[in-house]
CSV table of C-alpha atoms in Angstrom, one decimal:
chain,number,residue,atom,x,y,z
W,843,UNK,CA,-43.4,10.7,-23.3
W,844,UNK,CA,-43.9,14.6,-23.9
W,845,UNK,CA,-40.7,16.4,-25.4
W,846,UNK,CA,-40.5,18.6,-22.4
W,847,UNK,CA,-40.4,15.6,-19.9
W,848,UNK,CA,-38.0,13.7,-22.1
W,849,UNK,CA,-35.6,16.9,-22.2
W,850,UNK,CA,-36.1,17.2,-18.5
W,851,UNK,CA,-35.1,13.4,-18.0
W,852,UNK,CA,-31.9,14.0,-20.2
W,853,UNK,CA,-30.9,17.1,-18.3
W,854,UNK,CA,-31.2,15.2,-15.2
W,855,UNK,CA,-29.2,12.4,-16.5
W,856,UNK,CA,-26.3,14.7,-17.9
W,857,UNK,CA,-26.3,16.3,-14.4
W,858,UNK,CA,-26.0,13.0,-12.6
W,859,UNK,CA,-23.2,11.8,-14.9
W,860,UNK,CA,-21.3,15.2,-14.2
W,861,UNK,CA,-21.7,14.8,-10.2
W,862,UNK,CA,-20.4,11.2,-10.6
W,863,UNK,CA,-17.6,12.3,-12.7
W,864,UNK,CA,-16.8,15.2,-10.3
W,865,UNK,CA,-16.6,13.0,-7.3
W,866,UNK,CA,-14.9,9.9,-8.7
W,867,UNK,CA,-11.8,9.1,-6.9
W,868,UNK,CA,-8.5,9.0,-9.0
W,869,UNK,CA,-6.7,5.6,-8.7
W,870,UNK,CA,-2.7,6.0,-9.0
W,871,UNK,CA,-0.8,2.9,-9.9
W,872,UNK,CA,3.0,2.9,-10.1
W,873,UNK,CA,4.5,0.8,-13.0
W,874,UNK,CA,7.8,-0.6,-12.2
W,875,UNK,CA,9.1,-1.7,-15.3
W,876,UNK,CA,7.1,0.8,-17.5
W,877,UNK,CA,8.7,3.7,-15.5
W,878,UNK,CA,5.0,5.4,-15.3
W,879,UNK,CA,2.1,6.1,-13.3
W,880,UNK,CA,-1.3,5.1,-14.7
W,881,UNK,CA,-4.3,7.0,-13.5
W,882,UNK,CA,-7.6,5.2,-13.3
W,883,UNK,CA,-11.1,6.8,-12.9
W,884,UNK,CA,-12.9,4.7,-9.9
W,885,UNK,CA,-16.5,5.7,-11.3
W,886,UNK,CA,-15.9,4.2,-14.7
W,887,UNK,CA,-12.9,2.0,-14.3
W,888,UNK,CA,-11.5,3.5,-17.3
W,889,UNK,CA,-7.8,4.4,-17.8
W,890,UNK,CA,-7.5,8.4,-17.7
W,891,UNK,CA,-4.0,8.8,-18.6
W,892,UNK,CA,-0.4,7.5,-18.2
W,893,UNK,CA,2.6,9.8,-17.1
W,894,UNK,CA,6.5,9.4,-16.7
W,895,UNK,CA,7.4,8.9,-13.1
W,896,UNK,CA,11.1,8.3,-12.9
W,897,UNK,CA,13.0,5.1,-13.1
W,898,UNK,CA,11.5,2.1,-11.2
W,899,UNK,CA,8.5,3.7,-9.5
W,900,UNK,CA,7.5,1.5,-6.8
W,901,UNK,CA,6.2,2.8,-3.3
W,902,UNK,CA,3.4,5.4,-4.0
W,903,UNK,CA,1.3,7.7,-1.8
W,904,UNK,CA,-0.8,11.0,-1.5
W,905,UNK,CA,-0.4,13.9,0.9
W,906,UNK,CA,-3.0,14.3,3.5
W,907,UNK,CA,-4.5,17.3,1.6
W,908,UNK,CA,-4.9,15.4,-1.6
W,909,UNK,CA,-2.7,17.9,-3.6
W,910,UNK,CA,0.6,16.0,-3.9
W,911,UNK,CA,1.2,12.5,-5.3
W,912,UNK,CA,4.7,10.9,-3.9
W,913,UNK,CA,6.4,8.3,-5.8
W,914,UNK,CA,9.5,6.2,-5.0
W,915,UNK,CA,11.6,6.6,-8.0
W,916,UNK,CA,13.9,3.7,-6.9
W,917,UNK,CA,16.7,4.0,-9.4
W,918,UNK,CA,16.9,7.8,-9.2
W,919,UNK,CA,17.2,7.6,-5.3
W,920,UNK,CA,14.5,10.2,-4.9
W,921,UNK,CA,10.9,10.6,-4.2
W,922,UNK,CA,9.1,12.4,-7.1
W,923,UNK,CA,6.4,14.7,-6.3
W,924,UNK,CA,3.4,15.3,-8.6
W,925,UNK,CA,0.4,17.4,-8.9
W,926,UNK,CA,-2.8,15.1,-8.4
W,927,UNK,CA,-4.8,17.2,-10.6
W,928,UNK,CA,-2.5,18.2,-13.6
W,929,UNK,CA,-0.1,15.2,-13.2
W,930,UNK,CA,2.7,17.8,-13.6
W,931,UNK,CA,6.1,16.9,-11.9
W,932,UNK,CA,6.8,19.5,-9.2
W,933,UNK,CA,10.1,18.7,-7.5
W,934,UNK,CA,12.1,15.8,-5.9
W,935,UNK,CA,12.5,15.1,-2.2
W,936,UNK,CA,16.0,13.5,-0.9
W,937,UNK,CA,15.1,9.9,0.0
W,938,UNK,CA,18.3,8.1,0.6
W,939,UNK,CA,19.4,5.1,-1.8
W,940,UNK,CA,16.9,2.9,-3.3
W,941,UNK,CA,13.6,4.0,-1.7
W,942,UNK,CA,11.1,1.3,-1.7
W,943,UNK,CA,8.2,2.1,0.4
W,944,UNK,CA,7.2,5.0,2.9
W,945,UNK,CA,4.5,6.2,5.0
W,946,UNK,CA,3.5,9.9,5.4
W,947,UNK,CA,2.9,11.4,8.7
W,948,UNK,CA,-0.9,12.4,9.5
W,949,UNK,CA,0.0,16.1,9.2
W,950,UNK,CA,1.9,15.6,6.0
W,951,UNK,CA,5.0,17.2,7.5
W,952,UNK,CA,7.5,14.1,7.2
W,953,UNK,CA,7.8,11.0,5.0
W,954,UNK,CA,9.3,7.9,6.6
W,955,UNK,CA,11.1,5.8,3.8
W,956,UNK,CA,12.9,2.4,3.7
W,957,UNK,CA,16.3,2.5,2.1
W,958,UNK,CA,16.9,-1.1,0.8
W,959,UNK,CA,20.6,-0.8,-0.2
W,960,UNK,CA,21.7,1.2,2.7
W,961,UNK,CA,19.8,-0.3,5.7
W,962,UNK,CA,18.3,2.8,6.7
W,963,UNK,CA,15.1,4.5,7.4
W,964,UNK,CA,15.2,8.0,6.0
W,965,UNK,CA,13.1,10.8,7.7
W,966,UNK,CA,12.2,13.4,5.1
W,967,UNK,CA,10.8,17.0,5.9
W,968,UNK,CA,8.3,17.7,3.3
W,969,UNK,CA,8.2,21.5,4.0
W,970,UNK,CA,12.0,22.1,4.1
W,971,UNK,CA,12.6,19.1,1.4
W,972,UNK,CA,15.7,17.9,3.4
W,973,UNK,CA,16.7,14.9,5.4
W,974,UNK,CA,15.8,15.3,9.0
W,975,UNK,CA,17.4,11.9,10.2
W,976,UNK,CA,18.6,8.6,9.1
W,977,UNK,CA,17.9,5.6,11.4
W,978,UNK,CA,20.0,2.5,10.9
W,979,UNK,CA,17.9,-0.6,11.0
W,980,UNK,CA,18.3,-4.4,9.8
W,981,UNK,CA,19.3,-5.8,6.5
W,982,UNK,CA,17.3,-4.8,3.4
W,983,UNK,CA,14.4,-2.7,5.0
W,984,UNK,CA,11.1,-2.6,3.2
W,985,UNK,CA,8.0,-2.5,5.0
W,986,UNK,CA,6.8,0.7,6.6
W,987,UNK,CA,3.9,1.6,8.9
W,988,UNK,CA,2.9,4.1,11.4
W,989,UNK,CA,1.0,3.5,14.5
W,990,UNK,CA,-2.3,5.2,14.8
W,991,UNK,CA,-1.2,7.2,17.8
W,992,UNK,CA,1.9,8.3,15.9
W,993,UNK,CA,4.2,6.8,18.5
W,994,UNK,CA,6.0,4.2,16.6
W,995,UNK,CA,7.3,4.1,13.0
W,996,UNK,CA,7.7,0.5,11.9
W,997,UNK,CA,10.3,-0.9,9.7
W,998,UNK,CA,10.6,-4.5,8.3
W,999,UNK,CA,14.1,-5.9,7.5
W,1000,UNK,CA,14.0,-8.6,4.9
W,1001,UNK,CA,17.3,-10.3,5.7
W,1002,UNK,CA,17.3,-9.7,9.3
W,1003,UNK,CA,13.7,-11.0,9.7
W,1004,UNK,CA,12.7,-8.3,12.1
W,1005,UNK,CA,9.9,-5.7,12.6
W,1006,UNK,CA,11.7,-2.6,14.0
W,1007,UNK,CA,9.7,-0.3,16.4
W,1008,UNK,CA,11.3,3.2,16.1
W,1009,UNK,CA,10.2,5.9,18.4
W,1010,UNK,CA,9.0,8.9,16.5
W,1011,UNK,CA,10.3,11.3,19.0
W,1012,UNK,CA,13.9,10.4,19.1
W,1013,UNK,CA,14.2,7.9,15.8
W,1014,UNK,CA,15.5,5.3,18.4
W,1015,UNK,CA,14.6,1.7,18.0
W,1016,UNK,CA,12.8,0.8,21.2
W,1017,UNK,CA,11.7,-2.9,20.2
W,1018,UNK,CA,12.6,-5.5,17.8
W,1019,UNK,CA,10.2,-8.5,17.1
W,1020,UNK,CA,11.7,-11.5,15.1
W,1021,UNK,CA,9.1,-12.6,12.4
W,1022,UNK,CA,9.3,-15.2,9.6
W,1023,UNK,CA,11.6,-15.2,6.5
W,1024,UNK,CA,11.6,-12.0,4.2
W,1025,UNK,CA,9.1,-9.6,6.0
W,1026,UNK,CA,7.7,-7.5,3.4
W,1027,UNK,CA,4.8,-5.3,4.8
W,1028,UNK,CA,3.5,-4.2,8.0
W,1029,UNK,CA,0.0,-2.9,8.7
W,1030,UNK,CA,-2.0,-1.9,12.1
W,1031,UNK,CA,-5.6,-2.2,12.8
W,1032,UNK,CA,-7.2,1.2,13.0
W,1033,UNK,CA,-7.4,0.9,16.7
W,1034,UNK,CA,-3.7,0.3,17.0
W,1035,UNK,CA,-4.1,-2.9,18.9
W,1036,UNK,CA,-2.7,-5.2,16.6
W,1037,UNK,CA,0.3,-5.1,14.1
W,1038,UNK,CA,0.2,-7.7,11.2
W,1039,UNK,CA,3.6,-8.3,9.2
W,1040,UNK,CA,3.8,-10.3,6.1
W,1041,UNK,CA,6.5,-12.7,5.5
W,1042,UNK,CA,7.0,-13.3,1.7
W,1043,UNK,CA,9.3,-16.5,1.8
W,1044,UNK,CA,8.0,-17.6,5.3
W,1045,UNK,CA,4.6,-17.6,3.9
W,1046,UNK,CA,2.9,-16.3,7.0
W,1047,UNK,CA,1.6,-13.1,8.6
W,1048,UNK,CA,2.9,-12.3,12.1
W,1049,UNK,CA,0.3,-11.0,14.5
W,1050,UNK,CA,2.0,-8.7,17.0
W,1051,UNK,CA,-0.1,-7.4,19.9
W,1052,UNK,CA,0.3,-3.7,21.0
W,1053,UNK,CA,-1.4,-3.9,24.3
W,1054,UNK,CA,1.1,-5.9,26.5
W,1055,UNK,CA,2.5,-4.2,29.4
W,1056,UNK,CA,6.1,-4.7,28.5
W,1057,UNK,CA,5.5,-3.6,25.0
W,1058,UNK,CA,4.9,-5.3,21.6
W,1059,UNK,CA,4.7,-9.0,21.6
W,1060,UNK,CA,4.2,-11.8,19.0
W,1061,UNK,CA,0.7,-13.2,19.5
W,1062,UNK,CA,0.4,-15.6,16.8
W,1063,UNK,CA,1.1,-16.4,12.9
W,1064,UNK,CA,-1.5,-16.8,10.1
W,1065,UNK,CA,-0.7,-19.4,7.6
W,1066,UNK,CA,-2.6,-20.0,4.1
W,1067,UNK,CA,-3.4,-23.0,2.2
W,1068,UNK,CA,-5.0,-23.2,-1.3
W,1069,UNK,CA,-6.0,-26.4,-2.7
W,1070,UNK,CA,-3.9,-26.8,-6.1
W,1071,UNK,CA,-1.6,-24.3,-5.5
W,1072,UNK,CA,2.1,-25.2,-4.2
W,1073,UNK,CA,3.0,-24.0,-0.7
W,1074,UNK,CA,6.0,-21.9,-2.0
W,1075,UNK,CA,3.6,-19.8,-4.3
W,1076,UNK,CA,1.7,-18.4,-1.0
W,1077,UNK,CA,3.9,-15.3,-0.5
W,1078,UNK,CA,2.0,-12.9,1.5
W,1079,UNK,CA,3.0,-9.3,0.8
W,1080,UNK,CA,0.8,-6.2,0.7
W,1081,UNK,CA,-2.2,-6.1,3.4
W,1082,UNK,CA,-5.0,-3.8,4.2
W,1083,UNK,CA,-7.4,-3.7,7.3
W,1084,UNK,CA,-11.0,-2.5,7.1
W,1085,UNK,CA,-11.9,0.6,9.2
W,1086,UNK,CA,-14.0,-1.6,11.5
W,1087,UNK,CA,-11.1,-3.8,12.3
W,1088,UNK,CA,-13.2,-6.9,11.1
W,1089,UNK,CA,-11.3,-7.8,7.9
W,1090,UNK,CA,-7.5,-8.1,7.0
W,1091,UNK,CA,-7.0,-8.6,3.3
W,1092,UNK,CA,-3.7,-10.2,2.2
W,1093,UNK,CA,-2.1,-10.4,-1.2
W,1094,UNK,CA,-0.4,-13.7,-1.8
W,1095,UNK,CA,1.9,-12.9,-4.8
W,1096,UNK,CA,2.3,-15.7,-7.3
W,1097,UNK,CA,-0.6,-17.6,-5.9
W,1098,UNK,CA,-2.8,-15.1,-7.5
W,1099,UNK,CA,-5.0,-14.8,-4.6
W,1100,UNK,CA,-6.0,-12.3,-2.1
W,1101,UNK,CA,-6.7,-14.1,1.4
W,1102,UNK,CA,-9.7,-12.9,3.6
W,1103,UNK,CA,-8.9,-13.1,7.2
W,1104,UNK,CA,-11.5,-12.6,10.1
W,1105,UNK,CA,-9.5,-10.3,12.6
W,1106,UNK,CA,-11.5,-11.7,15.6
W,1107,UNK,CA,-10.5,-15.3,15.1
W,1108,UNK,CA,-7.3,-14.6,12.9
W,1109,UNK,CA,-8.7,-17.4,10.6
W,1110,UNK,CA,-8.8,-17.3,6.7
W,1111,UNK,CA,-12.3,-17.5,5.6
W,1112,UNK,CA,-11.9,-17.1,1.7
W,1113,UNK,CA,-9.5,-16.6,-1.0
W,1114,UNK,CA,-10.2,-14.2,-3.9
W,1115,UNK,CA,-8.9,-15.0,-7.4
W,1116,UNK,CA,-6.9,-11.9,-8.9
W,1117,UNK,CA,-4.4,-11.3,-11.8
W,1118,UNK,CA,-0.9,-12.8,-11.9
W,1119,UNK,CA,1.6,-12.0,-9.0
W,1120,UNK,CA,-0.7,-9.8,-7.0
W,1121,UNK,CA,1.4,-7.4,-4.8
W,1122,UNK,CA,-0.1,-4.3,-3.2
W,1123,UNK,CA,-3.5,-3.3,-2.1
W,1124,UNK,CA,-5.6,-0.4,-1.6
W,1125,UNK,CA,-9.2,0.7,-0.7
W,1126,UNK,CA,-11.3,3.4,-2.2
W,1127,UNK,CA,-12.2,6.0,0.6
W,1128,UNK,CA,-15.4,4.5,1.0
W,1129,UNK,CA,-14.1,1.0,1.2
W,1130,UNK,CA,-16.5,-0.2,-1.2
W,1131,UNK,CA,-13.8,-1.5,-3.3
W,1132,UNK,CA,-10.3,-2.9,-2.8
W,1133,UNK,CA,-7.7,-2.6,-5.6
W,1134,UNK,CA,-5.0,-5.1,-6.2
W,1135,UNK,CA,-1.8,-4.6,-8.3
W,1136,UNK,CA,-0.9,-7.6,-10.4
W,1137,UNK,CA,2.7,-7.3,-11.8
W,1138,UNK,CA,2.8,-10.2,-14.2
W,1139,UNK,CA,-0.6,-9.5,-16.0
W,1140,UNK,CA,-0.3,-5.7,-16.1
W,1141,UNK,CA,-3.6,-5.0,-14.4
W,1142,UNK,CA,-5.4,-4.4,-11.4
W,1143,UNK,CA,-8.3,-6.3,-10.0
W,1144,UNK,CA,-11.3,-4.8,-8.5
W,1145,UNK,CA,-12.6,-6.5,-5.4
W,1146,UNK,CA,-16.1,-5.7,-4.1
W,1147,UNK,CA,-15.4,-5.6,-0.4
W,1148,UNK,CA,-18.9,-6.2,0.9
W,1149,UNK,CA,-19.3,-9.3,-1.3
W,1150,UNK,CA,-15.6,-10.4,-1.1
W,1151,UNK,CA,-15.4,-10.9,-4.9
W,1152,UNK,CA,-13.3,-9.8,-7.8
W,1153,UNK,CA,-15.7,-7.8,-10.3
W,1154,UNK,CA,-13.4,-6.2,-12.7
W,1155,UNK,CA,-9.8,-6.2,-14.3
W,1156,UNK,CA,-8.4,-2.9,-15.6
W,1157,UNK,CA,-5.5,-2.9,-17.7
W,1158,UNK,CA,-2.5,-0.4,-16.5
W,1159,UNK,CA,1.2,-0.2,-17.4
W,1160,UNK,CA,3.9,-2.5,-17.3
W,1161,UNK,CA,4.6,-4.6,-14.0
W,1162,UNK,CA,2.3,-2.5,-11.7
W,1163,UNK,CA,3.5,-2.3,-8.2
W,1164,UNK,CA,2.1,0.0,-5.8
W,1165,UNK,CA,-1.4,1.8,-5.8
W,1166,UNK,CA,-3.0,4.7,-4.1
W,1167,UNK,CA,-6.5,6.2,-4.2
W,1168,UNK,CA,-7.1,9.9,-3.9
W,1169,UNK,CA,-9.1,11.0,-0.8
W,1170,UNK,CA,-12.5,12.5,-1.3
C-alpha cells in the first residue's frame, strides 16, 4: 500500500475512534456497599472511573438535560447531585429519611422520592432545593414511577403490598391496587396503557390496566418458572419496557436471570443468565443494550436486546444496586 494511502487510512481510523469516544454514552452504577459510583464507557465497556457518592448509594438518575447525576445516599438522608462530566459533587437535595428510589419529572423541576423509614413520598423542588410536599403512603414505600401523561405518581409499599396512585396536581392518593407480597418496582409501557408492578416475595409481576372507565384495575399476574431454580429464588425486582411496547424485561434477583416477556401475550418467552443477584436494569438510549446490576458478583451484565442474549460482564464496585445511562 502506498505510504500516502496508509497515512490516510490511519487518519480516518483515528477520526472514527475519536468520534466513537465522543458519542459514547456514560453508564453510572451506584455501589451500595462500596459507597461509590462507577462510570463505564458504553463504547468500549471499560471502566472510566469510580468516585465517592455518599453513604449507601442506591437509587440513581439523571436530569433531563443530562447535566446532573442524582444519587440517593440512603444513610445520609439526602440526594447527592454530581456533575455528569467532571463527577464533581455539586450540592445535596433534601429527600426525607432513607431515600431509596425516585423518578424525575419530564421538565426536571421535581423529584419524587420514596422514604422507606417514614412511609412517605417526598416531592423535591430541584430549583429551589426544598421539599414541596410529603405524601403519606403505605408501609415501607419503595418503587416509584410516573405515568407518561404525567397525571399519576406511582409508589409501591413493600409491607402494605399496594400500588398507590398519587395525583400529581394535588398530591392526593386517588387509587390503591393490591398486589402480591413485597412490591419492589413499577414501570409503565410507553403508551401508558399498562403498569407493571414486581413483587419480590410474591414472585409475580402484576399487570394493571390504565384504560378502564373507573380507573386503574388489575388485569392479570405474570409468574416465572426456571428448571433447576427454586421457586423462592425467583424474585422479580427491576423492570424495563422497550419503547415499542413489545418486550418487558424483568430482573429476577437471586435466580440470576432476566425474564423476557412478550407484552402482547404477557407470556415469558426466554430467561437470560446474568451475574449473581440481578437487581436493576437500564437501556442504552438506542435500546441496543440492556444493562443489569448484579449485587453479589459486583458486576454489570450487558445484554444484546435484539438477540436477547448476554454478551459481556463488566466489573464495577462493591454491591452494585442502581444503573442509569447518560442521554445522547
